[in-house]
CSV table of C-alpha atoms in Angstrom, one decimal:
chain,number,residue,atom,x,y,z
A,1,MET,CA,109.5,122.1,127.8
A,2,ASN,CA,112.9,121.2,127.5
A,3,ILE,CA,116.0,119.3,126.0
A,4,VAL,CA,118.0,117.1,127.8
A,5,PRO,CA,121.4,116.3,125.1
A,6,THR,CA,122.9,113.1,125.7
A,7,HIS,CA,125.9,114.2,123.4
A,8,GLN,CA,127.1,117.0,121.5
A,9,PRO,CA,126.3,117.9,118.3
A,10,THR,CA,128.7,118.9,114.8
A,11,ALA,CA,130.7,122.4,115.2
A,12,GLU,CA,129.2,123.6,111.7
A,13,ASN,CA,125.8,122.3,112.6
A,14,ALA,CA,125.7,124.0,115.8
A,15,GLU,CA,127.1,127.0,114.4
A,16,THR,CA,124.4,127.5,111.9
A,17,TRP,CA,122.0,126.8,114.4
A,18,ALA,CA,122.9,128.9,116.6
A,19,GLN,CA,123.0,131.6,114.6
A,20,LEU,CA,119.4,130.5,112.8
A,21,LEU,CA,118.7,131.1,116.6
A,22,SER,CA,119.7,134.0,117.6
A,23,PRO,CA,118.0,137.7,117.8
A,24,ALA,CA,119.4,139.1,114.4
A,25,GLY,CA,118.7,135.1,112.7
A,26,ARG,CA,114.9,134.7,114.5
A,27,ALA,CA,113.9,138.2,113.1
A,28,LEU,CA,115.5,138.1,110.0
A,29,LEU,CA,113.4,134.9,109.1
A,30,ASP,CA,110.0,135.8,110.4
A,31,LYS,CA,110.7,139.4,107.9
A,32,LEU,CA,111.4,137.4,104.7
A,33,THR,CA,108.4,134.8,106.1
A,34,THR,CA,106.3,137.9,106.0
A,35,GLU,CA,107.9,140.2,103.9
A,36,THR,CA,104.9,140.7,100.8
A,37,SER,CA,108.0,141.9,98.6
A,38,TYR,CA,109.7,138.3,99.1
A,39,HIS,CA,110.1,136.1,95.8
A,40,ARG,CA,110.9,132.3,96.5
A,41,GLU,CA,110.7,132.0,92.7
A,42,ASP,CA,114.5,133.9,92.7
A,43,PRO,CA,116.6,133.2,95.4
A,44,LEU,CA,119.8,133.7,93.9
A,45,GLN,CA,118.5,137.3,94.1
A,46,LEU,CA,117.4,137.1,97.3
A,47,ALA,CA,121.2,135.4,98.6
A,48,THR,CA,122.7,138.4,96.5
A,49,GLN,CA,120.3,141.0,98.2
A,50,LEU,CA,121.4,139.8,102.1
A,51,ARG,CA,124.8,139.6,101.0
A,52,ARG,CA,124.9,143.4,100.0
A,53,ASP,CA,123.0,144.5,103.7
A,54,GLY,CA,125.7,143.0,105.5
A,55,VAL,CA,124.0,139.3,106.6
A,56,ASP,CA,126.6,136.7,107.5
A,57,SER,CA,127.1,134.4,104.7
A,58,THR,CA,126.0,131.4,107.5
A,59,LEU,CA,123.3,132.9,108.4
A,60,ALA,CA,122.2,134.1,105.1
A,61,THR,CA,122.5,130.2,104.2
A,62,ALA,CA,120.6,129.0,107.2
A,63,VAL,CA,117.7,130.8,106.5
A,64,LEU,CA,117.0,130.6,103.1
A,65,THR,CA,117.9,127.1,103.6
A,66,GLN,CA,114.4,126.9,106.0
A,67,LEU,CA,112.5,129.3,103.3
A,68,LYS,CA,112.8,126.7,101.0
A,69,LEU,CA,112.4,123.6,103.3
A,70,ARG,CA,109.0,125.7,104.9
A,71,GLU,CA,108.1,126.2,101.5
A,72,LYS,CA,108.4,122.2,100.2
A,73,ALA,CA,106.5,121.5,104.3
A,74,HIS,CA,103.4,123.3,103.5
A,75,ALA,CA,102.5,120.3,101.5
A,76,LYS,CA,102.6,117.8,104.8
A,77,PHE,CA,101.3,120.7,107.3
A,78,GLY,CA,99.6,122.9,105.2
A,79,GLU,CA,100.1,127.0,107.6
A,80,PHE,CA,101.5,125.5,109.9
A,81,ALA,CA,105.1,124.9,107.8
A,82,GLN,CA,106.0,129.0,107.9
A,83,HIS,CA,106.0,128.8,112.3
A,84,MET,CA,108.0,125.3,111.9
A,85,PHE,CA,111.1,124.3,112.0
A,86,PHE,CA,113.1,121.5,109.6
A,87,THR,CA,116.3,119.7,108.7
A,88,THR,CA,116.2,118.4,105.2
A,89,ASP,CA,115.7,114.7,106.2
A,90,GLY,CA,113.3,114.9,109.3
A,91,LEU,CA,111.1,116.8,106.6
A,92,GLN,CA,111.9,113.5,104.6
A,93,GLN,CA,110.5,111.4,107.0
A,94,ALA,CA,107.9,113.7,108.8
A,95,THR,CA,103.8,112.1,108.7
A,96,ARG,CA,102.1,114.8,107.4
A,97,LEU,CA,99.6,116.3,109.7
A,98,GLY,CA,96.5,115.1,108.8
A,99,VAL,CA,97.7,111.7,109.0
A,100,ALA,CA,99.1,112.7,112.4
A,101,ALA,CA,95.8,113.4,113.4
A,102,HIS,CA,95.0,110.3,112.6
A,103,HIS,CA,97.4,108.2,114.6
A,104,ALA,CA,96.2,110.8,117.6
A,105,ARG,CA,93.1,110.3,117.8
A,106,ARG,CA,94.0,106.2,118.0
A,107,PHE,CA,95.1,107.0,121.5
A,108,GLN,CA,92.9,109.1,122.8
A,109,ALA,CA,89.4,106.6,121.6
A,110,HIS,CA,91.6,103.9,124.0
A,111,GLY,CA,91.8,106.4,126.8
A,112,ILE,CA,95.9,107.0,126.5
A,113,GLN,CA,96.3,110.6,128.8
A,114,HIS,CA,100.2,109.9,127.8
A,115,VAL,CA,102.5,109.2,124.6
A,116,ILE,CA,105.5,108.5,124.1
A,117,ASP,CA,107.1,109.1,121.4
A,118,LEU,CA,109.9,107.4,120.8
A,119,GLY,CA,112.3,108.4,117.4
A,120,CYS,CA,110.7,111.9,117.2
A,121,GLY,CA,111.6,113.2,114.2
A,122,ILE,CA,111.4,116.8,113.9
A,123,GLY,CA,107.8,115.8,116.3
A,124,GLY,CA,105.3,116.1,114.0
A,125,ASP,CA,103.5,113.0,115.3
A,126,ALA,CA,104.2,114.9,118.9
A,127,MET,CA,102.7,117.6,117.9
A,128,ALA,CA,99.5,116.2,116.5
A,129,PHE,CA,99.3,113.9,120.7
A,130,ALA,CA,100.2,118.0,122.4
A,131,ALA,CA,97.7,119.3,120.6
A,132,ILE,CA,94.5,117.4,121.7
A,133,ASP,CA,96.4,117.8,125.0
A,134,LEU,CA,97.6,114.4,125.8
A,135,GLN,CA,101.0,114.9,127.6
A,136,VAL,CA,104.2,114.0,126.0
A,137,THR,CA,107.5,112.4,125.4
A,138,ALA,CA,109.4,112.9,122.7
A,139,VAL,CA,113.2,111.0,122.5
A,140,GLU,CA,115.3,111.6,119.5
A,141,VAL,CA,119.1,110.4,118.8
A,142,ASP,CA,120.2,113.3,117.2
A,143,ASP,CA,120.9,116.9,119.1
A,144,ILE,CA,120.1,118.8,116.0
A,145,THR,CA,117.1,116.9,115.3
A,146,ALA,CA,116.1,117.1,118.7
A,147,ALA,CA,116.4,121.2,119.4
A,148,VAL,CA,113.6,120.9,115.9
A,149,ALA,CA,111.5,119.1,117.8
A,150,THR,CA,111.7,121.4,120.7
A,151,LEU,CA,110.9,124.4,118.9
A,152,ASN,CA,108.2,123.1,117.1
A,153,LEU,CA,106.3,121.8,120.7
A,154,THR,CA,106.8,124.7,122.4
A,155,PRO,CA,103.6,126.1,122.6
A,156,PHE,CA,102.7,123.3,123.8
A,157,PRO,CA,104.1,123.2,128.0
A,158,HIS,CA,102.4,119.5,128.3
A,159,ALA,CA,105.7,118.1,126.1
A,160,GLU,CA,109.3,117.2,126.6
A,161,VAL,CA,112.1,116.1,124.7
A,162,ILE,CA,115.0,114.2,125.2
A,163,ALA,CA,117.9,113.8,122.7
A,164,ALA,CA,118.9,110.2,123.2
A,165,GLU,CA,119.2,106.8,122.0
A,166,VAL,CA,115.2,104.8,121.9
A,167,GLU,CA,116.7,101.4,122.7
A,168,THR,CA,119.2,102.4,125.3
A,169,TRP,CA,116.7,104.9,126.9
A,170,VAL,CA,113.8,103.2,127.2
A,171,ALA,CA,116.3,99.9,129.0
A,172,ASP,CA,116.8,103.0,131.6
A,173,HIS,CA,113.6,104.5,131.9
A,174,ALA,CA,111.1,101.1,131.9
A,175,GLU,CA,109.6,102.4,134.9
A,176,GLN,CA,108.0,105.3,132.5
A,177,LEU,CA,106.6,103.3,130.3
A,178,SER,CA,104.0,101.8,132.8
A,179,GLY,CA,100.1,103.0,131.6
A,180,ALA,CA,101.4,105.6,129.1
A,181,GLY,CA,100.9,104.9,125.4
A,182,LEU,CA,104.0,103.8,123.4
A,183,TRP,CA,104.6,105.6,119.5
A,184,LEU,CA,107.3,104.8,116.9
A,185,ASP,CA,108.7,105.8,113.9
A,186,PRO,CA,112.1,103.7,112.7
A,187,ALA,CA,114.9,105.2,110.6
A,188,ARG,CA,114.3,103.5,107.4
A,189,ARG,CA,117.4,105.0,105.5
A,190,GLU,CA,120.7,104.3,105.1
A,191,VAL,CA,123.4,107.2,104.8
A,192,SER,CA,125.2,106.2,101.6
A,193,THR,CA,127.2,109.2,100.8
A,194,ALA,CA,127.6,112.6,102.1
A,195,GLU,CA,124.7,114.2,99.8
A,196,SER,CA,122.4,111.6,99.6
A,197,ALA,CA,120.4,108.7,101.3
A,198,HIS,CA,118.4,105.0,100.1
A,199,ARG,CA,115.6,103.7,101.5
A,200,ILE,CA,116.2,100.2,103.5
A,201,PHE,CA,113.3,97.8,103.5
A,202,ASP,CA,114.8,94.9,105.9
A,203,PRO,CA,112.8,95.2,109.3
A,204,GLU,CA,115.4,94.2,111.2
A,205,SER,CA,117.8,97.0,109.7
A,206,PHE,CA,115.6,99.6,110.6
A,207,SER,CA,116.4,102.4,113.9
A,208,PRO,CA,115.0,101.1,115.8
A,209,PRO,CA,114.9,97.5,114.5
A,210,LEU,CA,110.6,95.9,114.6
A,211,SER,CA,111.6,93.0,117.4
A,212,PHE,CA,112.5,96.0,119.5
A,213,VAL,CA,108.9,97.3,119.0
A,214,GLU,CA,107.8,93.7,119.2
A,215,ARG,CA,108.9,92.8,122.7
A,216,LEU,CA,107.5,96.4,124.1
A,217,ALA,CA,104.0,94.7,122.7
A,218,ASP,CA,104.9,91.3,124.0
A,219,ALA,CA,105.5,93.0,127.1
A,220,GLY,CA,102.2,94.7,127.7
A,221,HIS,CA,102.5,97.9,126.2
A,222,ALA,CA,100.3,99.7,124.3
A,223,VAL,CA,102.1,100.3,121.3
A,224,GLY,CA,101.6,101.8,117.7
A,225,VAL,CA,104.9,102.2,114.9
A,226,LYS,CA,104.6,104.3,111.4
A,227,LEU,CA,106.5,101.6,108.8
A,228,GLY,CA,107.0,102.2,105.1
A,229,PRO,CA,104.1,101.2,102.7
A,230,GLY,CA,106.3,98.1,101.1
A,231,LEU,CA,106.8,96.1,104.0
A,232,ALA,CA,106.2,93.2,103.2
A,233,HIS,CA,102.8,90.5,104.4
A,234,ASP,CA,105.2,88.2,106.2
A,235,SER,CA,107.4,90.5,107.8
A,236,ILE,CA,104.3,91.7,110.0
A,237,PRO,CA,103.3,90.4,113.2
A,238,THR,CA,100.5,88.0,114.5
A,239,THR,CA,99.3,90.5,117.0
A,240,ALA,CA,99.1,93.7,114.8
A,241,GLU,CA,96.2,94.9,113.4
A,242,ALA,CA,97.6,96.6,110.1
A,243,GLN,CA,96.3,99.9,108.7
A,244,TRP,CA,97.3,100.9,105.7
A,245,VAL,CA,97.1,104.8,104.8
A,246,SER,CA,95.9,106.9,101.5
A,247,ASP,CA,96.5,110.6,102.1
A,248,HIS,CA,94.6,112.5,98.8
A,249,GLY,CA,95.8,109.8,96.3
A,250,SER,CA,99.4,108.8,98.5
A,251,VAL,CA,99.8,105.8,100.0
A,252,VAL,CA,102.2,107.2,102.8
A,253,GLU,CA,102.2,104.2,105.8
A,254,VAL,CA,101.7,101.7,107.3
A,255,ALA,CA,101.1,101.9,110.8
A,256,LEU,CA,100.9,98.3,113.5
A,257,TRP,CA,98.9,98.8,116.4
A,258,PHE,CA,99.2,96.2,118.8
A,259,ASN,CA,97.3,95.7,123.0
A,260,ASP,CA,94.9,98.1,123.5
A,261,LEU,CA,95.9,100.5,120.5
A,262,ALA,CA,94.5,97.3,117.7
A,263,ARG,CA,91.0,97.2,117.2
A,264,PRO,CA,88.5,93.4,118.0
A,265,ARG,CA,88.3,91.7,115.0
A,266,VAL,CA,90.5,94.0,112.8
A,267,ARG,CA,94.0,92.3,111.1
A,268,ARG,CA,94.1,94.5,107.8
A,269,ALA,CA,93.1,97.7,106.8
A,270,ALA,CA,92.8,100.1,104.2
A,271,LEU,CA,92.2,103.8,105.6
A,272,VAL,CA,91.7,106.0,102.4
A,273,THR,CA,91.9,110.2,102.9
A,274,THR,CA,90.2,112.9,100.3
A,275,ALA,CA,89.7,116.3,100.5
A,276,HIS,CA,85.5,115.6,100.9
A,277,GLY,CA,86.6,113.1,104.6
A,278,SER,CA,87.6,109.5,105.4
A,279,ALA,CA,86.9,105.9,105.0
A,280,GLU,CA,88.0,102.9,106.3
A,281,PHE,CA,87.3,98.9,104.7
A,282,THR,CA,88.4,96.8,107.3
A,283,SER,CA,88.7,93.1,107.6
A,284,ASP,CA,89.1,90.3,110.2
A,285,ARG,CA,90.7,87.4,107.6
A,286,GLU,CA,94.2,86.8,107.7
A,287,PHE,CA,97.2,87.6,104.2
A,288,GLY,CA,96.3,85.2,101.8
A,289,ASP,CA,92.7,84.6,103.5
A,290,ASP,CA,90.9,85.6,100.3
A,291,PRO,CA,87.3,85.7,98.8
A,292,LYS,CA,87.4,83.6,95.6
A,293,VAL,CA,86.2,86.3,92.6
A,294,GLU,CA,86.6,84.9,89.1
A,295,VAL,CA,89.3,85.8,87.1
A,296,ARG,CA,88.0,86.6,83.1
A,297,PRO,CA,89.7,88.1,80.7
A,298,THR,CA,87.9,90.4,78.6
A,299,PRO,CA,86.9,93.1,79.6
A,300,SER,CA,83.2,94.3,78.5
A,301,VAL,CA,83.0,97.9,76.0
A,302,GLY,CA,80.2,99.4,78.2
A,303,GLY,CA,81.3,98.0,81.1
A,304,TYR,CA,83.4,99.2,84.2
A,305,LEU,CA,87.2,99.3,85.0
A,306,TYR,CA,88.0,99.7,88.8
A,307,GLU,CA,91.1,100.9,90.3
A,308,PRO,CA,91.6,100.3,93.5
A,309,ASP,CA,93.4,103.4,95.9
A,310,GLY,CA,96.5,101.9,96.6
A,311,ALA,CA,95.9,101.2,100.2
A,312,VAL,CA,93.3,98.8,99.4
A,313,ILE,CA,96.2,97.2,97.1
A,314,ARG,CA,99.1,97.5,100.0
A,315,SER,CA,96.5,95.8,102.1
A,316,GLY,CA,96.0,93.1,99.9
A,317,LEU,CA,92.0,93.5,100.0
A,318,ILE,CA,91.4,93.4,97.2
A,319,ARG,CA,89.0,90.7,96.5
A,320,GLU,CA,87.5,91.2,99.5
A,321,LEU,CA,86.5,95.1,98.5
A,322,MET,CA,85.2,93.2,95.3
A,323,ALA,CA,83.6,90.6,97.2
A,324,ARG,CA,81.5,93.1,100.1
A,325,GLU,CA,80.7,95.7,97.2
A,326,PHE,CA,80.6,94.9,94.1
A,327,GLY,CA,79.0,90.9,94.4
A,328,ALA,CA,81.9,89.3,93.4
A,329,THR,CA,81.3,86.0,94.9
A,330,ALA,CA,78.0,85.6,93.8
A,331,GLN,CA,76.1,83.3,90.5
A,332,ASP,CA,76.9,84.6,87.3
A,333,SER,CA,79.2,87.4,89.4
A,334,PRO,CA,79.2,90.5,88.0
A,335,SER,CA,82.4,91.5,88.4
A,336,TRP,CA,85.9,90.1,88.1
A,337,LEU,CA,89.2,90.5,87.8
A,338,LEU,CA,91.1,90.6,84.2
A,339,ASP,CA,94.3,89.2,85.5
A,340,GLN,CA,95.4,86.7,89.1
A,341,HIS,CA,98.0,89.6,89.2
A,342,ILE,CA,96.8,92.6,88.1
A,343,ALA,CA,95.1,95.1,90.5
A,344,TYR,CA,92.6,96.4,87.9
A,345,PHE,CA,88.7,94.4,87.9
A,346,CYS,CA,85.8,94.9,86.0
A,347,SER,CA,82.5,94.8,86.2
A,348,ASP,CA,78.6,95.1,84.0
A,349,HIS,CA,77.6,97.9,87.1
A,350,LEU,CA,78.7,101.0,88.2
A,351,VAL,CA,79.3,100.8,91.9
A,352,ASP,CA,80.1,104.2,94.1
A,353,SER,CA,83.2,102.6,96.0
A,354,ASP,CA,84.7,104.9,98.3
A,355,PHE,CA,87.8,102.2,97.6
A,356,ALA,CA,88.3,102.4,93.8
A,357,THR,CA,88.4,104.5,90.6
A,358,ALA,CA,85.8,104.1,88.4
A,359,TYR,CA,86.3,104.5,84.6
A,360,ARG,CA,83.8,103.3,81.5
A,361,VAL,CA,85.3,101.2,79.1
A,362,VAL,CA,85.1,102.7,75.7
A,363,GLU,CA,87.2,100.8,73.6
A,364,VAL,CA,89.9,97.9,73.9
A,365,LEU,CA,92.9,97.9,71.8
A,366,PRO,CA,95.7,95.8,70.7
A,367,TYR,CA,98.8,97.1,72.4
A,368,HIS,CA,100.1,97.9,69.7
A,369,LEU,CA,102.1,101.7,68.8
A,370,LYS,CA,101.2,102.0,64.8
A,371,LYS,CA,97.7,101.1,66.0
A,372,LEU,CA,97.5,103.0,69.0
A,373,ARG,CA,98.9,106.3,66.6
A,374,ALA,CA,97.1,105.9,64.3
A,375,TRP,CA,93.5,105.9,66.6
A,376,ILE,CA,95.1,109.3,68.1
A,377,ALA,CA,95.5,110.0,65.1
A,378,GLU,CA,91.9,109.5,64.3
A,379,HIS,CA,89.7,111.1,67.4
A,380,GLY,CA,91.5,113.9,67.4
A,381,ILE,CA,93.7,113.5,70.5
A,382,SER,CA,95.4,116.7,72.0
A,383,ARG,CA,96.2,115.2,75.6
A,384,LEU,CA,96.1,111.8,77.0
A,385,ASP,CA,97.0,110.3,80.1
A,386,ILE,CA,98.4,106.9,80.3
A,387,LYS,CA,97.5,104.6,83.5
A,388,LYS,CA,99.4,100.8,84.1
A,389,ARG,CA,99.6,97.9,85.6
A,390,GLY,CA,101.9,95.0,84.9
A,391,VAL,CA,104.1,96.6,81.3
A,392,ASP,CA,107.0,97.0,81.3
A,393,VAL,CA,106.8,101.0,79.9
A,394,THR,CA,107.1,104.7,81.1
A,395,PRO,CA,104.0,106.7,80.4
A,396,GLU,CA,105.6,110.1,79.7
A,397,GLN,CA,107.8,108.2,77.2
A,398,LEU,CA,105.4,106.4,75.5
A,399,ARG,CA,103.6,109.8,75.6
A,400,ARG,CA,106.1,111.3,73.5
A,401,MET,CA,105.9,108.8,71.3
A,402,LEU,CA,102.5,108.6,70.9
A,403,MET,CA,101.7,112.2,70.4
A,404,ALA,CA,105.0,112.5,68.1
A,405,GLY,CA,103.3,114.6,64.8
A,406,THR,CA,99.7,114.7,66.2
A,407,ALA,CA,100.1,118.8,66.2
A,408,LYS,CA,100.1,118.6,62.6
A,409,THR,CA,97.4,116.0,61.4
A,410,ARG,CA,94.9,118.2,63.5
A,411,LYS,CA,96.0,121.3,61.7
A,412,LYS,CA,96.3,119.2,58.7
A,413,THR,CA,93.1,117.9,59.2
A,414,LYS,CA,91.1,121.0,61.1
A,415,ALA,CA,90.2,118.6,63.7
A,416,GLY,CA,89.6,119.8,67.3
A,417,GLY,CA,91.4,118.4,70.3
A,418,HIS,CA,90.5,116.0,72.8
A,419,GLN,CA,91.5,114.3,75.8
A,420,ALA,CA,92.3,110.6,76.0
A,421,THR,CA,92.6,108.3,78.7
A,422,PHE,CA,94.5,105.0,78.2
A,423,VAL,CA,94.9,102.0,80.7
A,424,LEU,CA,97.7,100.1,79.4
A,425,THR,CA,97.8,96.2,81.0
A,426,ARG,CA,98.2,92.7,81.0
A,427,ILE,CA,96.1,90.1,80.5
A,428,GLY,CA,97.4,87.0,80.7
A,429,ASN,CA,99.8,86.5,77.9
A,430,SER,CA,98.5,89.7,76.0
A,431,ARG,CA,99.1,93.8,76.5
A,432,VAL,CA,96.1,95.7,76.2
A,433,ALA,CA,95.5,99.5,75.3
A,434,LEU,CA,91.8,100.6,76.6
A,435,VAL,CA,90.0,103.4,76.0
A,436,VAL,CA,88.5,104.5,79.2
A,437,GLU,CA,86.6,107.9,80.2
A,438,PRO,CA,86.0,109.2,84.1
A,439,ALA,CA,82.7,107.2,85.3
A,440,GLU,CA,80.1,109.7,87.1
A,441,GLN,CA,80.1,107.9,91.2
A,442,SER,CA,78.4,110.2,93.5
């Protein structure tokens, strides 16, 4: 494992990291990571104690920052986070470990033994590649981030980190690309102030841009690229397989796969991962070439409302899901869309699907605040969940408005506390509130 720098980091960051990675810094970080008396909920008290113990202020800040980042990183990396190093920006863009494992298996399944990770960040994907014994060459433009990736990849002797600008490195090392699989995770944030950054959505403003990825694919390389899940369908090259990934309820990315990494007869896919495993819905249809399904603006009481997984929605596969799993194209269809532009759909029957959550429709109410509050009071509701699509409302704010005064009403009527779920949506020009309850699915 080595790191080859191409430019110098700032003095401030260099000093901070030098102290953190010194024997004293590593010892302090390890001690606070494992010490049972360390209380994450009181960092100010810990900072005060470190100053009393004579710890240099720069070192103390660096250690406390790493402890905080490791705690945040647990959601993406689990227990591995306690042995990793992070930058704030690097953690934000890092791939979740379970999703990175899917990327690694894609390369492995196609017989690729060497992956060049162009824009590796802190090394999340590169770790997954190396963990299944793939040779990894990781390239990262920022020296500090490259150093962090080096630390995280230290357990893997067949991984190398190079600090270089991606497009320049590719131009200078074209011969190394032959036979390798290429993986890219372009930067999609633009610094706007010293403290914050905002996302950018134009694929040509990514670093490197999507056109660079296409040029690599046009040259015949096996290429995969991770992009934001909101990528416009018309920005997706016709030569790519597009796979949206939903991880434990959150749509985290769309991966585009080219050449040897793209699967035959798969143009778009929705990969859904939960605590129970993974399932995938695939289609060979082009974007916009969807089956015709009925639109019927009448949710039936006693019937079922379905909320497709976000990956299905983002990939534009709702109608195909309805056709293949819910019989929506059959004559006298048992399933229908409520609105052309809303992702919810209904069915007369309960269908067990990995790609949509089912709710039984209990009641259909007009979206009128006074009537909704009266319904809540009448039914003794103490806990209210609100879901919505196509309605311009903030669920938290509406919940406060609807629940105001309900505690006094329950006390006066001696009604017990109950839970309810409202689904607020638009059907044509009308807004409705569907009272629903979870449907039993196997």
